[in-house]
Amino acid sequence: MTAPIRRVLPPSASRLELRDIGAGLASWLARADSRGALARAVRRRFGVRHVFPVSSGRAALWAGLMALRQLSPDRNEVLLPAFTAFSVPAAVVRAGLTVRLYDLDPWTLTPDMAGLERAMSGRTLCVVLCHLFGYPLDVRPVRELADRHGAAVIDDAAQAMGASLDGRWVGTQGDFGLFSLGRGKNMTAVGGGLLVTDRDDLAAALAALPETRRVSRWSAPKSLVQAMALLIAVHPRVYRLPASLPWLHVGASIFDPDFPVTGLDGFRAGLAVRVLDRLEHVTAGRRAVAGRLLAALADAPGIRAVRSVSEPVYLRLPLLPDADWPDGRAPVCPALGVVRSYPLPVHLIAAVAPHLDASRSYPGAEFLARNLITAPTHAFVRAGDVAAMAHLFQGRGAT
Ligand SMILES: *Cc1c(COP(=O)(O)O)cnc(C)c1O
């Protein structure tokens, strides 16, 4: 008898099908205007005026910041949540702007409005809101505050494509918004980002940025190879391999402001048009897994899910202890895809810290960095995995 191959669940995964890759390949080979087709599809789906498909979510954020800065050259500070993906401060640093932070309420991931107000000034270019893990935030109170200070609002829905609040799509409520088509995001095109905006002046400034249009001729064939690798690598029977190779840095949070900014190549754009058609279906699947996990958590002592104001799309299910984990030991289990989230709040990232006011502390973000763990909700999670996670959270599983 052969030993069963151990399954290892990725913490986050977006499933690609061979037919998606076929669609990308077909539109690349046909030299079809797949970027135009993608922009039209996104405009229709989300009801926005302008869409810019670029190489990544952080490229979209960088481009939008550059355009905003051009229109408000006397403002150079960008207000970020003190707990978020490291790509967010990296985009601000790449744009040559200054990072300022506001704290989050760890139990709801919503902005600490008093702290946000204190951080605003005449130098504030914009406030960035991140709908982490697919949990929709209410943009309106932040919009009101930003309006009073003449600052813009950026609706970062890199983790929340398809989420909505009071009938409005998350990502479309700012001066500009963004979605990510990265590997671990709601829908993937192996990589990519979508900047969306209703502002004609911003769109004109964006259209004038050469970086958002240029695409190298090697980009599409490279994307094709990456798509084939991803198709295989996220499978739980295979994932333990890439996850075990330290030089791939799978799942690691790395602060890197030197990322490339280009347009989205024809292969990825063609693939994206196709996968976007499945958004609703994929979201329904994530919600079903999250629902089962939440039911299993109901009687687990000392651990609870982050609360939401409106139904999340659950890119992952974020979980917290009632107080710091005893002895700092969180119930993580990499084989089940239950892992810690971002290891540091933004003000403690070594490359960002020197630029910040060291006297400020962000207790909510610090609590999140010490304690937040996430459970996977993607299509590879089976009933047996949910049962094993329930076991883990009830304190009876291996950690
Ligand atoms: C992933 C992410 C980004 C950047 O998207 P990439 O496509 O990975 O560059 C921006 N903001 C948030 C909140 C993210 O999670």
GROMACS .gro file of C-alpha atoms and ligand atoms in nm:
model
  414
    1MET     CA    1   0.000   0.000   0.000
    2THR     CA    2   0.132   0.343  -0.087
    3ALA     CA    3   0.108   0.622   0.164
    4PRO     CA    4  -0.153   0.886   0.072
    5ILE     CA    5  -0.006   1.210  -0.057
    6ARG     CA    6  -0.055   1.468   0.214
    7ARG     CA    7  -0.285   1.753   0.103
    8VAL     CA    8  -0.170   2.105   0.184
    9LEU     CA    9  -0.431   2.376   0.137
   10PRO     CA   10  -0.312   2.714   0.012
   11PRO     CA   11  -0.428   2.990   0.252
   12SER     CA   12  -0.578   3.167  -0.047
   13ALA     CA   13  -0.641   3.035  -0.397
   14SER     CA   14  -0.829   3.130  -0.704
   15ARG     CA   15  -0.897   2.839  -0.932
   16LEU     CA   16  -0.796   2.854  -1.297
   17GLU     CA   17  -0.934   2.618  -1.557
   18LEU     CA   18  -0.758   2.497  -1.866
   19ARG     CA   19  -1.029   2.669  -2.070
   20ASP     CA   20  -0.940   3.006  -1.910
   21ILE     CA   21  -0.585   2.962  -2.030
   22GLY     CA   22  -0.719   2.864  -2.372
   23ALA     CA   23  -0.921   3.186  -2.384
   24GLY     CA   24  -0.615   3.393  -2.290
   25LEU     CA   25  -0.403   3.215  -2.548
   26ALA     CA   26  -0.667   3.258  -2.819
   27SER     CA   27  -0.705   3.632  -2.764
   28TRP     CA   28  -0.327   3.683  -2.751
   29LEU     CA   29  -0.265   3.485  -3.072
   30ALA     CA   30  -0.553   3.662  -3.249
   31ARG     CA   31  -0.403   3.997  -3.141
   32ALA     CA   32  -0.757   4.082  -3.030
   33ASP     CA   33  -0.808   4.403  -2.832
   34SER     CA   34  -0.856   4.203  -2.513
   35ARG     CA   35  -0.757   4.497  -2.291
   36GLY     CA   36  -1.038   4.698  -2.449
   37ALA     CA   37  -1.276   4.405  -2.405
   38LEU     CA   38  -1.174   4.369  -2.038
   39ALA     CA   39  -1.220   4.742  -1.975
   40ARG     CA   40  -1.568   4.729  -2.132
   41ALA     CA   41  -1.665   4.421  -1.927
   42VAL     CA   42  -1.552   4.589  -1.602
   43ARG     CA   43  -1.724   4.918  -1.691
   44ARG     CA   44  -2.051   4.734  -1.750
   45ARG     CA   45  -2.030   4.507  -1.446
   46PHE     CA   46  -1.937   4.775  -1.194
   47GLY     CA   47  -2.103   5.075  -1.358
   48VAL     CA   48  -1.788   5.289  -1.376
   49ARG     CA   49  -1.681   5.539  -1.645
   50HIS     CA   50  -1.311   5.454  -1.685
   51VAL     CA   51  -1.108   5.133  -1.640
   52PHE     CA   52  -0.729   5.094  -1.670
   53PRO     CA   53  -0.602   4.734  -1.680
   54VAL     CA   54  -0.240   4.724  -1.554
   55SER     CA   55   0.019   4.472  -1.441
   56SER     CA   56  -0.087   4.447  -1.074
   57GLY     CA   57  -0.305   4.595  -0.802
   58ARG     CA   58  -0.009   4.788  -0.664
   59ALA     CA   59   0.065   4.920  -1.012
   60ALA     CA   60  -0.295   5.047  -1.024
   61LEU     CA   61  -0.252   5.211  -0.683
   62TRP     CA   62   0.081   5.369  -0.789
   63ALA     CA   63  -0.066   5.502  -1.115
   64GLY     CA   64  -0.371   5.649  -0.940
   65LEU     CA   65  -0.149   5.817  -0.679
   66MET     CA   66   0.073   5.967  -0.953
   67ALA     CA   67  -0.235   6.104  -1.132
   68LEU     CA   68  -0.383   6.246  -0.810
   69ARG     CA   69  -0.053   6.411  -0.721
   70GLN     CA   70  -0.038   6.577  -1.061
   71LEU     CA   71  -0.378   6.735  -0.995
   72SER     CA   72  -0.285   6.839  -0.636
   73PRO     CA   73   0.090   6.910  -0.643
   74ASP     CA   74   0.084   7.081  -0.300
   75ARG     CA   75  -0.025   6.764  -0.117
   76ASN     CA   76   0.209   6.469  -0.057
   77GLU     CA   77   0.074   6.262   0.235
   78VAL     CA   78  -0.117   5.938   0.191
   79LEU     CA   79  -0.314   5.804   0.486
   80LEU     CA   80  -0.308   5.424   0.514
   81PRO     CA   81  -0.454   5.176   0.760
   82ALA     CA   82  -0.173   5.071   0.998
   83PHE     CA   83  -0.256   4.706   0.924
   84THR     CA   84  -0.277   4.606   0.559
   85ALA     CA   85  -0.098   4.429   0.271
   86PHE     CA   86   0.264   4.544   0.241
   87SER     CA   87   0.199   4.629  -0.128
   88VAL     CA   88  -0.004   4.929  -0.015
   89PRO     CA   89   0.280   5.124   0.156
   90ALA     CA   90   0.515   4.998  -0.118
   91ALA     CA   91   0.303   5.173  -0.383
   92VAL     CA   92   0.306   5.497  -0.182
   93VAL     CA   93   0.684   5.485  -0.142
   94ARG     CA   94   0.730   5.406  -0.514
   95ALA     CA   95   0.522   5.716  -0.594
   96GLY     CA   96   0.762   5.928  -0.384
   97LEU     CA   97   0.486   6.019  -0.139
   98THR     CA   98   0.482   6.016   0.241
   99VAL     CA   99   0.304   5.746   0.442
  100ARG     CA  100   0.077   5.851   0.731
  101LEU     CA  101  -0.126   5.599   0.927
  102TYR     CA  102  -0.458   5.555   1.101
  103ASP     CA  103  -0.558   5.271   1.332
  104LEU     CA  104  -0.826   5.005   1.282
  105ASP     CA  105  -1.082   4.857   1.518
  106PRO     CA  106  -0.953   4.498   1.519
  107TRP     CA  107  -1.298   4.343   1.576
  108THR     CA  108  -1.449   4.498   1.262
  109LEU     CA  109  -1.142   4.613   1.061
  110THR     CA  110  -1.309   4.956   1.034
  111PRO     CA  111  -1.109   5.284   1.054
  112ASP     CA  112  -1.062   5.455   1.389
  113MET     CA  113  -1.235   5.776   1.279
  114ALA     CA  114  -1.093   5.993   1.559
  115GLY     CA  115  -0.738   5.886   1.473
  116LEU     CA  116  -0.806   5.936   1.104
  117GLU     CA  117  -0.927   6.289   1.168
  118ARG     CA  118  -0.619   6.369   1.379
  119ALA     CA  119  -0.392   6.250   1.095
  120MET     CA  120  -0.559   6.471   0.831
  121SER     CA  121  -0.404   6.802   0.733
  122GLY     CA  122  -0.368   7.042   0.440
  123ARG     CA  123  -0.094   6.812   0.311
  124THR     CA  124  -0.319   6.506   0.292
  125LEU     CA  125  -0.346   6.396  -0.070
  126CYS     CA  126  -0.578   6.105   0.000
  127VAL     CA  127  -0.707   5.842   0.241
  128VAL     CA  128  -0.678   5.478   0.134
  129LEU     CA  129  -0.949   5.237   0.253
  130CYS     CA  130  -0.871   4.864   0.229
  131HIS     CA  131  -1.159   4.618   0.237
  132LEU     CA  132  -0.947   4.341   0.385
  133PHE     CA  133  -1.041   3.974   0.341
  134GLY     CA  134  -1.348   4.079   0.138
  135TYR     CA  135  -1.511   4.262   0.432
  136PRO     CA  136  -1.688   4.572   0.293
  137LEU     CA  137  -1.629   4.902   0.471
  138ASP     CA  138  -1.869   5.195   0.468
  139VAL     CA  139  -1.688   5.459   0.261
  140ARG     CA  140  -1.937   5.741   0.332
  141PRO     CA  141  -1.813   5.868   0.672
  142VAL     CA  142  -1.455   5.869   0.541
  143ARG     CA  143  -1.567   6.051   0.227
  144GLU     CA  144  -1.733   6.320   0.439
  145LEU     CA  145  -1.420   6.368   0.649
  146ALA     CA  146  -1.193   6.373   0.342
  147ASP     CA  147  -1.419   6.627   0.167
  148ARG     CA  148  -1.388   6.862   0.463
  149HIS     CA  149  -1.008   6.851   0.426
  150GLY     CA  150  -1.002   6.864   0.047
  151ALA     CA  151  -0.849   6.516   0.029
  152ALA     CA  152  -0.936   6.231  -0.209
  153VAL     CA  153  -1.052   5.879  -0.114
  154ILE     CA  154  -0.906   5.562  -0.261
  155ASP     CA  155  -1.128   5.257  -0.253
  156ASP     CA  156  -0.883   4.964  -0.240
  157ALA     CA  157  -1.091   4.655  -0.317
  158ALA     CA  158  -0.790   4.439  -0.407
  159GLN     CA  159  -0.931   4.175  -0.169
  160ALA     CA  160  -1.301   4.244  -0.215
  161MET     CA  161  -1.404   4.224  -0.579
  162GLY     CA  162  -1.777   4.156  -0.589
  163ALA     CA  163  -1.853   4.278  -0.235
  164SER     CA  164  -2.117   4.546  -0.194
  165LEU     CA  165  -2.264   4.768   0.074
  166ASP     CA  166  -2.616   4.916   0.051
  167GLY     CA  167  -2.632   4.820  -0.314
  168ARG     CA  168  -2.302   4.988  -0.412
  169TRP     CA  169  -2.001   4.792  -0.534
  170VAL     CA  170  -1.697   4.808  -0.314
  171GLY     CA  171  -1.410   4.958  -0.516
  172THR     CA  172  -1.629   5.213  -0.695
  173GLN     CA  173  -1.691   5.458  -0.409
  174GLY     CA  174  -1.368   5.656  -0.411
  175ASP     CA  175  -1.206   5.913  -0.639
  176PHE     CA  176  -1.056   5.601  -0.780
  177GLY     CA  177  -1.068   5.236  -0.679
  178LEU     CA  178  -0.875   4.923  -0.755
  179PHE     CA  179  -0.914   4.549  -0.791
  180SER     CA  180  -0.632   4.296  -0.799
  181LEU     CA  181  -0.615   3.995  -1.030
  182GLY     CA  182  -0.321   3.856  -0.831
  183ARG     CA  183  -0.275   3.489  -0.751
  184GLY     CA  184  -0.431   3.495  -0.406
  185LYS     CA  185  -0.713   3.736  -0.484
  186ASN     CA  186  -1.085   3.692  -0.551
  187MET     CA  187  -1.039   3.623  -0.922
  188THR     CA  188  -0.698   3.573  -1.076
  189ALA     CA  189  -0.544   3.639  -1.415
  190VAL     CA  190  -0.206   3.515  -1.277
  191GLY     CA  191  -0.147   3.879  -1.198
  192GLY     CA  192  -0.302   4.210  -1.289
  193GLY     CA  193  -0.479   4.511  -1.154
  194LEU     CA  194  -0.780   4.718  -1.251
  195LEU     CA  195  -0.797   5.087  -1.171
  196VAL     CA  196  -1.153   5.222  -1.190
  197THR     CA  197  -1.266   5.583  -1.172
  198ASP     CA  198  -1.560   5.806  -1.263
  199ARG     CA  199  -1.343   6.120  -1.267
  200ASP     CA  200  -1.263   6.239  -1.619
  201ASP     CA  201  -0.972   6.458  -1.502
  202LEU     CA  202  -0.806   6.162  -1.329
  203ALA     CA  203  -0.867   5.938  -1.630
  204ALA     CA  204  -0.700   6.196  -1.856
  205ALA     CA  205  -0.396   6.215  -1.623
  206LEU     CA  206  -0.382   5.833  -1.613
  207ALA     CA  207  -0.406   5.800  -1.990
  208ALA     CA  208  -0.101   6.030  -2.013
  209LEU     CA  209   0.114   5.799  -1.794
  210PRO     CA  210   0.316   5.588  -2.040
  211GLU     CA  211   0.374   5.314  -1.777
  212THR     CA  212   0.007   5.214  -1.775
  213ARG     CA  213   0.010   5.132  -2.148
  214ARG     CA  214   0.351   4.987  -2.226
  215VAL     CA  215   0.364   4.606  -2.251
  216SER     CA  216   0.681   4.409  -2.329
  217ARG     CA  217   0.655   4.152  -2.608
  218TRP     CA  218   0.773   3.885  -2.364
  219SER     CA  219   0.498   3.955  -2.117
  220ALA     CA  220   0.225   3.739  -2.277
  221PRO     CA  221   0.436   3.423  -2.329
  222LYS     CA  222   0.570   3.459  -1.974
  223SER     CA  223   0.214   3.491  -1.843
  224LEU     CA  224   0.115   3.177  -2.031
  225VAL     CA  225   0.389   2.975  -1.859
  226GLN     CA  226   0.296   3.123  -1.520
  227ALA     CA  227  -0.070   3.040  -1.576
  228MET     CA  228   0.013   2.676  -1.650
  229ALA     CA  229   0.228   2.660  -1.335
  230LEU     CA  230  -0.045   2.819  -1.125
  231LEU     CA  231  -0.311   2.585  -1.263
  232ILE     CA  232  -0.114   2.298  -1.113
  233ALA     CA  233   0.054   2.457  -0.810
  234VAL     CA  234  -0.256   2.562  -0.616
  235HIS     CA  235  -0.389   2.209  -0.612
  236PRO     CA  236  -0.374   2.075  -0.253
  237ARG     CA  237  -0.190   1.761  -0.366
  238VAL     CA  238   0.080   1.974  -0.529
  239TYR     CA  239   0.087   2.293  -0.319
  240ARG     CA  240   0.308   2.145  -0.045
  241LEU     CA  241   0.590   2.148  -0.302
  242PRO     CA  242   0.601   2.523  -0.386
  243ALA     CA  243   0.510   2.594  -0.022
  244SER     CA  244   0.821   2.405   0.091
  245LEU     CA  245   1.069   2.589  -0.135
  246PRO     CA  246   1.202   2.879   0.072
  247TRP     CA  247   1.330   3.078  -0.229
  248LEU     CA  248   0.978   3.106  -0.374
  249HIS     CA  249   0.867   3.301  -0.063
  250VAL     CA  250   0.516   3.159  -0.106
  251GLY     CA  251   0.275   3.343   0.122
  252ALA     CA  252   0.545   3.570   0.267
  253SER     CA  253   0.482   3.942   0.321
  254ILE     CA  254   0.767   4.133   0.159
  255PHE     CA  255   0.793   4.511   0.136
  256ASP     CA  256   0.920   4.590  -0.214
  257PRO     CA  257   0.874   4.936  -0.364
  258ASP     CA  258   1.064   4.838  -0.682
  259PHE     CA  259   0.779   4.649  -0.848
  260PRO     CA  260   0.722   4.689  -1.224
  261VAL     CA  261   0.440   4.897  -1.367
  262THR     CA  262   0.318   4.809  -1.717
  263GLY     CA  263  -0.008   4.760  -1.900
  264LEU     CA  264  -0.182   4.423  -1.880
  265ASP     CA  265  -0.072   4.191  -2.160
  266GLY     CA  266  -0.316   4.045  -2.410
  267PHE     CA  267  -0.299   3.695  -2.264
  268ARG     CA  268  -0.387   3.804  -1.909
  269ALA     CA  269  -0.658   4.041  -2.032
  270GLY     CA  270  -0.823   3.768  -2.239
  271LEU     CA  271  -0.803   3.530  -1.944
  272ALA     CA  272  -0.946   3.797  -1.710
  273VAL     CA  273  -1.251   3.857  -1.931
  274ARG     CA  274  -1.332   3.489  -1.899
  275VAL     CA  275  -1.275   3.441  -1.525
  276LEU     CA  276  -1.475   3.756  -1.439
  277ASP     CA  277  -1.784   3.578  -1.568
  278ARG     CA  278  -1.750   3.336  -1.275
  279LEU     CA  279  -1.721   3.599  -1.002
  280GLU     CA  280  -2.071   3.543  -0.859
  281HIS     CA  281  -2.032   3.168  -0.861
  282VAL     CA  282  -1.691   3.180  -0.690
  283THR     CA  283  -1.819   3.426  -0.430
  284ALA     CA  284  -2.116   3.202  -0.351
  285GLY     CA  285  -1.873   2.913  -0.295
  286ARG     CA  286  -1.654   3.118  -0.059
  287ARG     CA  287  -1.959   3.232   0.137
  288ALA     CA  288  -2.079   2.874   0.174
  289VAL     CA  289  -1.742   2.758   0.316
  290ALA     CA  290  -1.727   3.061   0.548
  291GLY     CA  291  -2.081   2.985   0.665
  292ARG     CA  292  -1.984   2.630   0.758
  293LEU     CA  293  -1.672   2.752   0.939
  294LEU     CA  294  -1.871   3.016   1.128
  295ALA     CA  295  -2.122   2.753   1.239
  296ALA     CA  296  -1.836   2.532   1.358
  297LEU     CA  297  -1.683   2.826   1.546
  298ALA     CA  298  -1.998   2.910   1.737
  299ASP     CA  299  -1.905   2.688   2.031
  300ALA     CA  300  -1.526   2.725   2.012
  301PRO     CA  301  -1.400   2.900   2.325
  302GLY     CA  302  -1.184   3.213   2.307
  303ILE     CA  303  -1.186   3.260   1.929
  304ARG     CA  304  -1.419   3.454   1.700
  305ALA     CA  305  -1.451   3.581   1.348
  306VAL     CA  306  -1.415   3.950   1.265
  307ARG     CA  307  -1.764   4.109   1.246
  308SER     CA  308  -1.893   4.280   0.937
  309VAL     CA  309  -2.147   4.552   0.860
  310SER     CA  310  -2.256   4.377   0.539
  311GLU     CA  311  -2.205   4.027   0.398
  312PRO     CA  312  -1.836   3.986   0.310
  313VAL     CA  313  -1.712   3.800   0.001
  314TYR     CA  314  -1.469   3.618   0.237
  315LEU     CA  315  -1.142   3.608   0.046
  316ARG     CA  316  -1.038   3.437   0.372
  317LEU     CA  317  -1.210   3.409   0.708
  318PRO     CA  318  -1.028   3.636   0.959
  319LEU     CA  319  -1.023   3.509   1.320
  320LEU     CA  320  -0.914   3.663   1.649
  321PRO     CA  321  -0.878   3.552   2.011
  322ASP     CA  322  -1.078   3.736   2.280
  323ALA     CA  323  -0.744   3.857   2.420
  324ASP     CA  324  -0.384   3.784   2.307
  325TRP     CA  325  -0.330   3.412   2.236
  326PRO     CA  326  -0.203   3.239   2.554
  327ASP     CA  327   0.182   3.234   2.534
  328GLY     CA  328   0.153   3.386   2.187
  329ARG     CA  329   0.052   3.047   2.048
  330ALA     CA  330  -0.211   3.092   1.778
  331PRO     CA  331  -0.397   2.782   1.656
  332VAL     CA  332  -0.238   2.779   1.311
  333CYS     CA  333  -0.204   2.477   1.087
  334PRO     CA  334  -0.028   2.536   0.753
  335ALA     CA  335  -0.149   2.204   0.609
  336LEU     CA  336  -0.508   2.328   0.651
  337GLY     CA  337  -0.418   2.674   0.516
  338VAL     CA  338  -0.484   2.827   0.859
  339VAL     CA  339  -0.203   3.080   0.893
  340ARG     CA  340  -0.110   3.407   1.054
  341SER     CA  341  -0.191   3.721   0.859
  342TYR     CA  342   0.045   4.018   0.798
  343PRO     CA  343   0.324   3.975   1.054
  344LEU     CA  344   0.379   4.346   1.120
  345PRO     CA  345   0.175   4.663   1.139
  346VAL     CA  346   0.287   4.915   0.874
  347HIS     CA  347   0.472   5.141   1.123
  348LEU     CA  348   0.701   4.850   1.218
  349ILE     CA  349   0.807   4.760   0.861
  350ALA     CA  350   1.177   4.847   0.879
  351ALA     CA  351   1.183   5.040   0.549
  352VAL     CA  352   0.874   5.247   0.634
  353ALA     CA  353   0.938   5.318   1.005
  354PRO     CA  354   1.204   5.593   0.959
  355HIS     CA  355   0.954   5.810   0.770
  356LEU     CA  356   0.688   5.797   1.040
  357ASP     CA  357   0.623   5.981   1.363
  358ALA     CA  358   0.771   5.732   1.611
  359SER     CA  359   0.568   5.865   1.904
  360ARG     CA  360   0.240   5.737   1.757
  361SER     CA  361   0.114   5.390   1.839
  362TYR     CA  362  -0.160   5.195   1.667
  363PRO     CA  363  -0.290   4.946   1.924
  364GLY     CA  364  -0.561   4.800   1.697
  365ALA     CA  365  -0.313   4.729   1.417
  366GLU     CA  366  -0.061   4.590   1.667
  367PHE     CA  367  -0.324   4.358   1.812
  368LEU     CA  368  -0.410   4.240   1.460
  369ALA     CA  369  -0.045   4.174   1.368
  370ARG     CA  370   0.006   3.974   1.689
  371ASN     CA  371  -0.313   3.774   1.671
  372LEU     CA  372  -0.501   3.765   1.343
  373ILE     CA  373  -0.516   3.427   1.173
  374THR     CA  374  -0.711   3.339   0.861
  375ALA     CA  375  -0.887   3.024   0.748
  376PRO     CA  376  -0.920   2.941   0.377
  377THR     CA  377  -1.256   2.961   0.200
  378HIS     CA  378  -1.159   2.867  -0.156
  379ALA     CA  379  -1.293   2.595  -0.383
  380PHE     CA  380  -1.039   2.331  -0.270
  381VAL     CA  381  -1.169   2.331   0.091
  382ARG     CA  382  -1.368   2.011   0.155
  383ALA     CA  383  -1.611   1.911   0.429
  384GLY     CA  384  -1.335   1.709   0.599
  385ASP     CA  385  -1.110   2.018   0.604
  386VAL     CA  386  -1.385   2.223   0.771
  387ALA     CA  387  -1.423   1.951   1.034
  388ALA     CA  388  -1.047   1.947   1.093
  389MET     CA  389  -1.045   2.327   1.131
  390ALA     CA  390  -1.336   2.311   1.376
  391HIS     CA  391  -1.130   2.062   1.576
  392LEU     CA  392  -0.829   2.292   1.566
  393PHE     CA  393  -1.029   2.595   1.686
  394GLN     CA  394  -1.187   2.398   1.966
  395GLY     CA  395  -0.838   2.344   2.098
  396ARG     CA  396  -0.828   1.974   2.021
  397GLY     CA  397  -0.621   1.981   1.702
  398ALA     CA  398  -0.247   1.991   1.655
  399THR     CA  399  -0.096   2.339   1.630
  400LIG     C1  400  -0.292   4.245  -0.287
  400LIG     C2  401  -0.325   4.382  -0.248
  400LIG     C3  402  -0.286   4.493  -0.322
  400LIG     C4  403  -0.195   4.482  -0.441
  400LIG     O1  404  -0.239   4.394  -0.538
  400LIG     P1  405  -0.128   4.312  -0.625
  400LIG     O2  406  -0.206   4.270  -0.745
  400LIG     O3  407  -0.084   4.200  -0.540
  400LIG     O4  408  -0.020   4.407  -0.657
  400LIG     C5  409  -0.328   4.618  -0.282
  400LIG     N1  410  -0.404   4.634  -0.173
  400LIG     C6  411  -0.444   4.529  -0.097
  400LIG     C7  412  -0.532   4.554   0.022
  400LIG     C8  413  -0.405   4.401  -0.131
  400LIG     O5  414  -0.442   4.297  -0.056
   0.00000   0.00000   0.00000
